[in-house]
mmCIF file of C-alpha atoms and ligand atoms in Angstrom:
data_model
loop_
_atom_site.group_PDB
_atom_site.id
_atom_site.type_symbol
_atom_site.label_atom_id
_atom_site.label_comp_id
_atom_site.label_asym_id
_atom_site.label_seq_id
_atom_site.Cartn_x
_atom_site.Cartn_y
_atom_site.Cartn_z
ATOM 1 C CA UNK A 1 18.151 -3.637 -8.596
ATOM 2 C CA UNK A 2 14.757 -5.443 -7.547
ATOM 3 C CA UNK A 3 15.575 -8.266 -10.136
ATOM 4 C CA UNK A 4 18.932 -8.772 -8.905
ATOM 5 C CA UNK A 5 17.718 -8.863 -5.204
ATOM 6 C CA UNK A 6 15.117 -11.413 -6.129
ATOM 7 C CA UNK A 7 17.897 -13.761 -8.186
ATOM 8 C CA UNK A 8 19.876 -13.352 -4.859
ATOM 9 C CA UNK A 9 17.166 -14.431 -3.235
ATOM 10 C CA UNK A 10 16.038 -17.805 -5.376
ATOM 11 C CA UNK A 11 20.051 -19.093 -5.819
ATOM 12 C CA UNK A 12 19.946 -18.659 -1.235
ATOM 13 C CA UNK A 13 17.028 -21.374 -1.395
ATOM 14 C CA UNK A 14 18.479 -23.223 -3.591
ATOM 15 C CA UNK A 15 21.552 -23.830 -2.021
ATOM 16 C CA UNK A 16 19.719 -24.340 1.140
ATOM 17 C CA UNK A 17 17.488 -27.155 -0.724
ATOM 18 C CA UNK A 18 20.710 -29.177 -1.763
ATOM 19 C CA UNK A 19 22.182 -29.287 1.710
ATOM 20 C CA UNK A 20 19.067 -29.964 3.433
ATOM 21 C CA UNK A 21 18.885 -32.907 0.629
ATOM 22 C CA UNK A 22 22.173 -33.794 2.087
ATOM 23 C CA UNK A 23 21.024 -33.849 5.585
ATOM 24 C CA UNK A 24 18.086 -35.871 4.168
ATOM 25 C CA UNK A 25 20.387 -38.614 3.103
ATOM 26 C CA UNK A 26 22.247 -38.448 6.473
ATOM 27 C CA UNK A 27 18.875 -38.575 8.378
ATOM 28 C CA UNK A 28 18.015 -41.781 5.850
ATOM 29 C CA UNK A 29 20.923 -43.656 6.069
ATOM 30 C CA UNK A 30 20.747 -43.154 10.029
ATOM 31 C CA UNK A 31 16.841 -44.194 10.192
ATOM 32 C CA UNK A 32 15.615 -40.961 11.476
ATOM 33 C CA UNK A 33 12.848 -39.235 11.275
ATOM 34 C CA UNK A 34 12.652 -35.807 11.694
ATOM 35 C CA UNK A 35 10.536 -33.135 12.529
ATOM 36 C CA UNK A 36 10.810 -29.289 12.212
ATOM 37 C CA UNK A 37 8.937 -27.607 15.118
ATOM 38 C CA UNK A 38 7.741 -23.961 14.580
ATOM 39 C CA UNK A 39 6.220 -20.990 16.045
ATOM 40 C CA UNK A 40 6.232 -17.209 17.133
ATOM 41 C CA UNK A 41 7.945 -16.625 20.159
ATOM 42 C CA UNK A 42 6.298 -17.396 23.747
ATOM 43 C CA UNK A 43 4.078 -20.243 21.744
ATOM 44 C CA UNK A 44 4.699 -23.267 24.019
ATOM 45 C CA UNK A 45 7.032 -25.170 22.285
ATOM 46 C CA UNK A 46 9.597 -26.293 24.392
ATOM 47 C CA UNK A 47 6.774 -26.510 27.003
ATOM 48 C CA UNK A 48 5.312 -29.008 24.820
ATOM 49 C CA UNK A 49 8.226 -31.003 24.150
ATOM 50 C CA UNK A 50 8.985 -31.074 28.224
ATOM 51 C CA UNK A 51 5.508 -32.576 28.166
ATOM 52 C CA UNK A 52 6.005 -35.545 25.590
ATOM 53 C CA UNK A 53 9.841 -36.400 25.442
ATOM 54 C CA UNK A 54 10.574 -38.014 28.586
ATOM 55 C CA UNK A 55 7.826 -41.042 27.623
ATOM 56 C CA UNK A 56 7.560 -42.173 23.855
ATOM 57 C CA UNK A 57 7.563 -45.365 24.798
ATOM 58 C CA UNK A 58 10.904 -47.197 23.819
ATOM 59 C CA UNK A 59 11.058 -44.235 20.687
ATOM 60 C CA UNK A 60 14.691 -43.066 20.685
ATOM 61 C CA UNK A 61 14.304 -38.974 20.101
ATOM 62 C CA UNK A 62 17.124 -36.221 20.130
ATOM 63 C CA UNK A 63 16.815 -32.512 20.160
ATOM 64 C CA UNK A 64 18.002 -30.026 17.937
ATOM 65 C CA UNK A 65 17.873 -26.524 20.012
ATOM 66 C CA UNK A 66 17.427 -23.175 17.824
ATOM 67 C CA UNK A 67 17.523 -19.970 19.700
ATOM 68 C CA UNK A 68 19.217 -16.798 18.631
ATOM 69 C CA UNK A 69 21.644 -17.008 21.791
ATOM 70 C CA UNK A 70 21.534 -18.822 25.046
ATOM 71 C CA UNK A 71 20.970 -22.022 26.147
ATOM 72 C CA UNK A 72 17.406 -21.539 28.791
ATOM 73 C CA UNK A 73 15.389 -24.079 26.771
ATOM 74 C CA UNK A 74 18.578 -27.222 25.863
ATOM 75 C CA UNK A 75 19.257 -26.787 29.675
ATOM 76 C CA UNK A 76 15.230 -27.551 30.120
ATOM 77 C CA UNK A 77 15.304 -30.241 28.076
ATOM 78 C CA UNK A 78 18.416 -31.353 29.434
ATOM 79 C CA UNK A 79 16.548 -32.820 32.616
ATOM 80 C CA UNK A 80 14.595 -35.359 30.449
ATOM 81 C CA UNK A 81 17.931 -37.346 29.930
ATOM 82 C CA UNK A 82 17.650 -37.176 25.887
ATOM 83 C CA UNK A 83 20.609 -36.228 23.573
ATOM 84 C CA UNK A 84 20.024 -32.646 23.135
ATOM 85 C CA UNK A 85 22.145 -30.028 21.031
ATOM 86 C CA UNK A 86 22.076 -26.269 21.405
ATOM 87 C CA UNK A 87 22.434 -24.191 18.243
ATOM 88 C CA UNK A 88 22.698 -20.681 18.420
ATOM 89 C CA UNK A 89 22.426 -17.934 15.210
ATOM 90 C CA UNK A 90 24.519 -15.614 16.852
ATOM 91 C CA UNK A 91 26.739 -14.587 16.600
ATOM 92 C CA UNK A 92 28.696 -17.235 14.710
ATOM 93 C CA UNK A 93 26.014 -17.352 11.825
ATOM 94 C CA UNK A 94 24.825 -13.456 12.606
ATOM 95 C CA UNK A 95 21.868 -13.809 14.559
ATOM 96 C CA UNK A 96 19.587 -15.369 12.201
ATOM 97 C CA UNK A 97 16.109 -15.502 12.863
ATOM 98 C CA UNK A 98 15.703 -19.338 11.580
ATOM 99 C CA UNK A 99 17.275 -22.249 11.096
ATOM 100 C CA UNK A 100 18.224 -23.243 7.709
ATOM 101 C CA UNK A 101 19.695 -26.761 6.402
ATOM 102 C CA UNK A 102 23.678 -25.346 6.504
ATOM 103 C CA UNK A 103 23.533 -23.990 10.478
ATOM 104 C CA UNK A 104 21.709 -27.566 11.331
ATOM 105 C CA UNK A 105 24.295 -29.242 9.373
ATOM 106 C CA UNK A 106 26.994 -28.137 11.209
ATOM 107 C CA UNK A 107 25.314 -29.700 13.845
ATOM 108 C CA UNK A 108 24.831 -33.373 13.073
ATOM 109 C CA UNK A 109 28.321 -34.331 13.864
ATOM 110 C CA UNK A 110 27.250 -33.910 17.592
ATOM 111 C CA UNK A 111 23.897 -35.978 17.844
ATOM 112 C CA UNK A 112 24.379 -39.906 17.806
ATOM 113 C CA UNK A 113 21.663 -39.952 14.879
ATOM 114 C CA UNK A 114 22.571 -43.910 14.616
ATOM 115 C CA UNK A 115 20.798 -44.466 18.084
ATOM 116 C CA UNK A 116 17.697 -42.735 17.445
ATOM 117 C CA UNK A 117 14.534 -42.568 15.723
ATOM 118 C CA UNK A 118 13.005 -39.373 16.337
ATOM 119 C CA UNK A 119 14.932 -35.674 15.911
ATOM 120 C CA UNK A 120 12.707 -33.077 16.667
ATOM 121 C CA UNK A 121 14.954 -29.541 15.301
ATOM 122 C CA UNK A 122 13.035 -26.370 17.585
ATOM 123 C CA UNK A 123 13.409 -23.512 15.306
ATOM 124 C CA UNK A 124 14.126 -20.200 16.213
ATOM 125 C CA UNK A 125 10.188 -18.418 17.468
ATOM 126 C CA UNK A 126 9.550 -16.312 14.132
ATOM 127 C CA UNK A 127 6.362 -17.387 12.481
ATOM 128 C CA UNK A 128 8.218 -15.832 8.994
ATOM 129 C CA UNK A 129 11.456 -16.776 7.112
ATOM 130 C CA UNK A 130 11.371 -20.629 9.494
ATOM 131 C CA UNK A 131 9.066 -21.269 6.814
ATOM 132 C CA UNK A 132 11.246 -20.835 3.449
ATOM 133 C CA UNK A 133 13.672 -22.879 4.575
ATOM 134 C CA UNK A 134 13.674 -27.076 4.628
ATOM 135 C CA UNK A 135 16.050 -28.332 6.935
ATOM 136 C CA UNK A 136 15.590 -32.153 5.432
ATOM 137 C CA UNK A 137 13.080 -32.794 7.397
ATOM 138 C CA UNK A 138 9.691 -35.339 7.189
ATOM 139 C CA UNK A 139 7.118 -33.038 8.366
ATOM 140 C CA UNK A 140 6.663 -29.753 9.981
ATOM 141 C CA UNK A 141 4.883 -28.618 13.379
ATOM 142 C CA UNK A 142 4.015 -25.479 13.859
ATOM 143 C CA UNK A 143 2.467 -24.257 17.325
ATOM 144 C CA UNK A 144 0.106 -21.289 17.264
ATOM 145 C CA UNK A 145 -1.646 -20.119 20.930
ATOM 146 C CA UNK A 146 -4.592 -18.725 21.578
ATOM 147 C CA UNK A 147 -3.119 -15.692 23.020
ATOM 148 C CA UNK A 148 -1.985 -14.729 19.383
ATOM 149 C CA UNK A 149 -4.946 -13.903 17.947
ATOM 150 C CA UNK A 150 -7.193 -15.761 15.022
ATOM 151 C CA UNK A 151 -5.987 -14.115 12.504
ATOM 152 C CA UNK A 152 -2.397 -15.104 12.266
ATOM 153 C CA UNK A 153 -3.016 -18.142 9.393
ATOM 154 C CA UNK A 154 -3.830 -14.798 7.311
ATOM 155 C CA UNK A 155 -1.251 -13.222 8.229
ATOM 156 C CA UNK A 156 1.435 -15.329 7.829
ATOM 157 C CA UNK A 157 0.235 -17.944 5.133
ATOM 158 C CA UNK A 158 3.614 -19.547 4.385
ATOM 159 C CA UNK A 159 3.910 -20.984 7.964
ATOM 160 C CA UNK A 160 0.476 -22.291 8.041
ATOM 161 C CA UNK A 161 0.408 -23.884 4.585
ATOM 162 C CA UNK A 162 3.628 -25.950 4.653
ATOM 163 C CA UNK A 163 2.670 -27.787 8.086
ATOM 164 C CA UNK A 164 1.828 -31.071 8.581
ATOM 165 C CA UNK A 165 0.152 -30.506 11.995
ATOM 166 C CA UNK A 166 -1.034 -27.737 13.528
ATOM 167 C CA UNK A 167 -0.890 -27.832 18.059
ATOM 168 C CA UNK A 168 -2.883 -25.098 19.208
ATOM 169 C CA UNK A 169 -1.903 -24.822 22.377
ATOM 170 C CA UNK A 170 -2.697 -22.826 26.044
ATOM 171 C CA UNK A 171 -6.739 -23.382 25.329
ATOM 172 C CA UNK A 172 -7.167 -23.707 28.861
ATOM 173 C CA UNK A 173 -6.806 -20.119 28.979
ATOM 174 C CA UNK A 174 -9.607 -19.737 26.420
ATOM 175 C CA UNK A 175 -12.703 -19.084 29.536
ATOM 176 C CA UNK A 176 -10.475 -16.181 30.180
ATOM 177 C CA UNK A 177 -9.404 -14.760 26.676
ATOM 178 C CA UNK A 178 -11.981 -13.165 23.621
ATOM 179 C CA UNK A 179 -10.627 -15.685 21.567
ATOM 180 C CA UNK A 180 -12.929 -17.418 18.534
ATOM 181 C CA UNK A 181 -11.863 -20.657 18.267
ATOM 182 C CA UNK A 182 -13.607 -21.779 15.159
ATOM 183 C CA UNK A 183 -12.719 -18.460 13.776
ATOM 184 C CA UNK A 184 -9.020 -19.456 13.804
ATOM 185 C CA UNK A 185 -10.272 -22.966 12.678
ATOM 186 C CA UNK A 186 -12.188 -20.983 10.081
ATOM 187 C CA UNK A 187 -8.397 -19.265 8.814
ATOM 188 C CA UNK A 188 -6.104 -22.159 9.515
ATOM 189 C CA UNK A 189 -8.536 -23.917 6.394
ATOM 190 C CA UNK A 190 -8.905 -21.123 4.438
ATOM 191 C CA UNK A 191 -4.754 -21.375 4.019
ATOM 192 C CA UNK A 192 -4.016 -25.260 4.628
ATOM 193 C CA UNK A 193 -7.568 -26.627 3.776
ATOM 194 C CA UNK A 194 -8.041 -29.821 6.312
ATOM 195 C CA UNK A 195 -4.305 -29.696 7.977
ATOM 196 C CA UNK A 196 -3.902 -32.038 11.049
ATOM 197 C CA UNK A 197 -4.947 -29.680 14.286
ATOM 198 C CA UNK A 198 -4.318 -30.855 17.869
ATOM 199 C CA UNK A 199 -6.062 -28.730 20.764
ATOM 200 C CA UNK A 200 -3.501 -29.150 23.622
ATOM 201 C CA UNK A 201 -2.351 -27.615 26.689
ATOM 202 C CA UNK A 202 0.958 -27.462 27.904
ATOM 203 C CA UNK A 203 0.171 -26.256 30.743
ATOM 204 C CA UNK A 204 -3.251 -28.826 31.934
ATOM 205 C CA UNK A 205 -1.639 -31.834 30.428
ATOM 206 C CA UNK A 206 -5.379 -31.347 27.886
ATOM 207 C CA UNK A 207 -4.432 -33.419 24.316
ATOM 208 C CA UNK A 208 -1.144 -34.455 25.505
ATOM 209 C CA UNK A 209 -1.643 -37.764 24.865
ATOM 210 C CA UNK A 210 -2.684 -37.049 21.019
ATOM 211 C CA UNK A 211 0.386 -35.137 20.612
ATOM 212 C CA UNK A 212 2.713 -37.625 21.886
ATOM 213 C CA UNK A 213 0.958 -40.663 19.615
ATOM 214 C CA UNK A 214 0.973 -38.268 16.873
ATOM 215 C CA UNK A 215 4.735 -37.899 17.551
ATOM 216 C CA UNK A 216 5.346 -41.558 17.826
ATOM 217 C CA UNK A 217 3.762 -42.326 14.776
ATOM 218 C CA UNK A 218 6.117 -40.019 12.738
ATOM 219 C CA UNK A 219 9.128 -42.188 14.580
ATOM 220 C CA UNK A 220 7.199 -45.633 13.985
ATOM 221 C CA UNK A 221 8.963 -46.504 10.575
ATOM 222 C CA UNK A 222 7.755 -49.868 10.187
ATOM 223 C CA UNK A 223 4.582 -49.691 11.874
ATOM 224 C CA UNK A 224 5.583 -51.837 14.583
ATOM 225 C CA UNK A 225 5.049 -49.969 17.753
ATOM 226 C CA UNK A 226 1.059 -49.558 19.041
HETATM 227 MG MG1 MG B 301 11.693 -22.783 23.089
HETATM 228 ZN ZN1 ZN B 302 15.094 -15.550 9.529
#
């Protein structure tokens, strides 16, 4: 029985690895670059893509929504007057708790991936099974607060090893919280030694700036912008 499960198990990624290679080709042949933002629930993403979106300076981006149901966060983004797609998991897809490359796939027909440079695909908050599946993306964001605790790069390893960057976000709550900074520091290198780390706020506008530059250089292809 266990064997079985586990074969079950390896064909799924596989067959999610050759369609996000197909998405890969599509995001190629368009000139897109695309980045897979993670996190638990309640993290600040969308917050930090309100921040960002609305000025990348003559970049072209598009949003890929992710949320179980509901549209609250595509009708936030909606205001910033970028091409943004809502995706839900339920219950067409039976309320899956990530994206993986088939559900985003269906999706590409509606962005105008010719006309832009940047995709940035929000995954569903769920700091677990995001991780096992590659949507064809070029790197991987993954938000983690300081309300969450420091020990959550222990916790959930997979997450924190296969990002590129690392925003930890809401520090200007940090005065008010028992939170160890270089304690989560500390954990995010004992799992992804060196990763890229951003302190930001969402909320204060702190490191805002990094995370937009770091965002345009993803989209910056030929090196020609700043
Ligand atoms: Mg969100
Ligand atoms: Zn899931």
């Amino acid at each position: 029985m266990h064997r079985t499960k586990v074969k079950v198990v390896a064909e799924a990624l596989d067959a999610n690895n050759t369609i996000a290679a197909a998405n890969r080709s599509d995001f190629d042949r368009a000139g897109v670059r695309v980045v897979n933002f993670m996190s638990a629930p309640g993290a600040g993403k969308t917050a930090l893509l309100e921040r960002v979106l609305a000025d990348l300076a003559g970049v072209r981006v598009g949003v890929l929504e992710g949320d179980v149901q509901g549209s609250i966060d595509a009708d936030r983004l909606a205001g910033l007057h970028v091409p943004v797609v809502q995706l839900n998991t339920s219950p067409g897809f039976g309320g899956e708790c990530h994206l993986d490359a088939n559900i985003v796939r269906t999706a590409l027909p509606s962005l105008p991936l010719d006309d832009l440079d940047l995709l940035v695909i929000e995954n569903v908050g769920n700091l677990v099974c995001p991780a096992e599946f590659r949507v064809g993306e070029d790197r991987r964001v993954m938000v983690c607060s300081v309300t969450e605790g420091e020990d959550k790069p222990l916790k959930y390893p997979l997450m924190f090893r296969t990002c590129d960057l690392v925003l930890v976000n809401k520090i200007d709550l940090l005065p008010h919280l028992e939170y160890d900074l270089d304690k989560l520091l500390y954990n995010v290198d004992q799992v992804n030694p060196g990763v890229e780390r951003l302190l930001v706020s969402a909320r204060t506008g702190e490191g805002i700036e990094s995370w937009r530059a770091w965002l345009m250089g993803i989209a910056d292809r030929e090196g020609t912008l700043a």
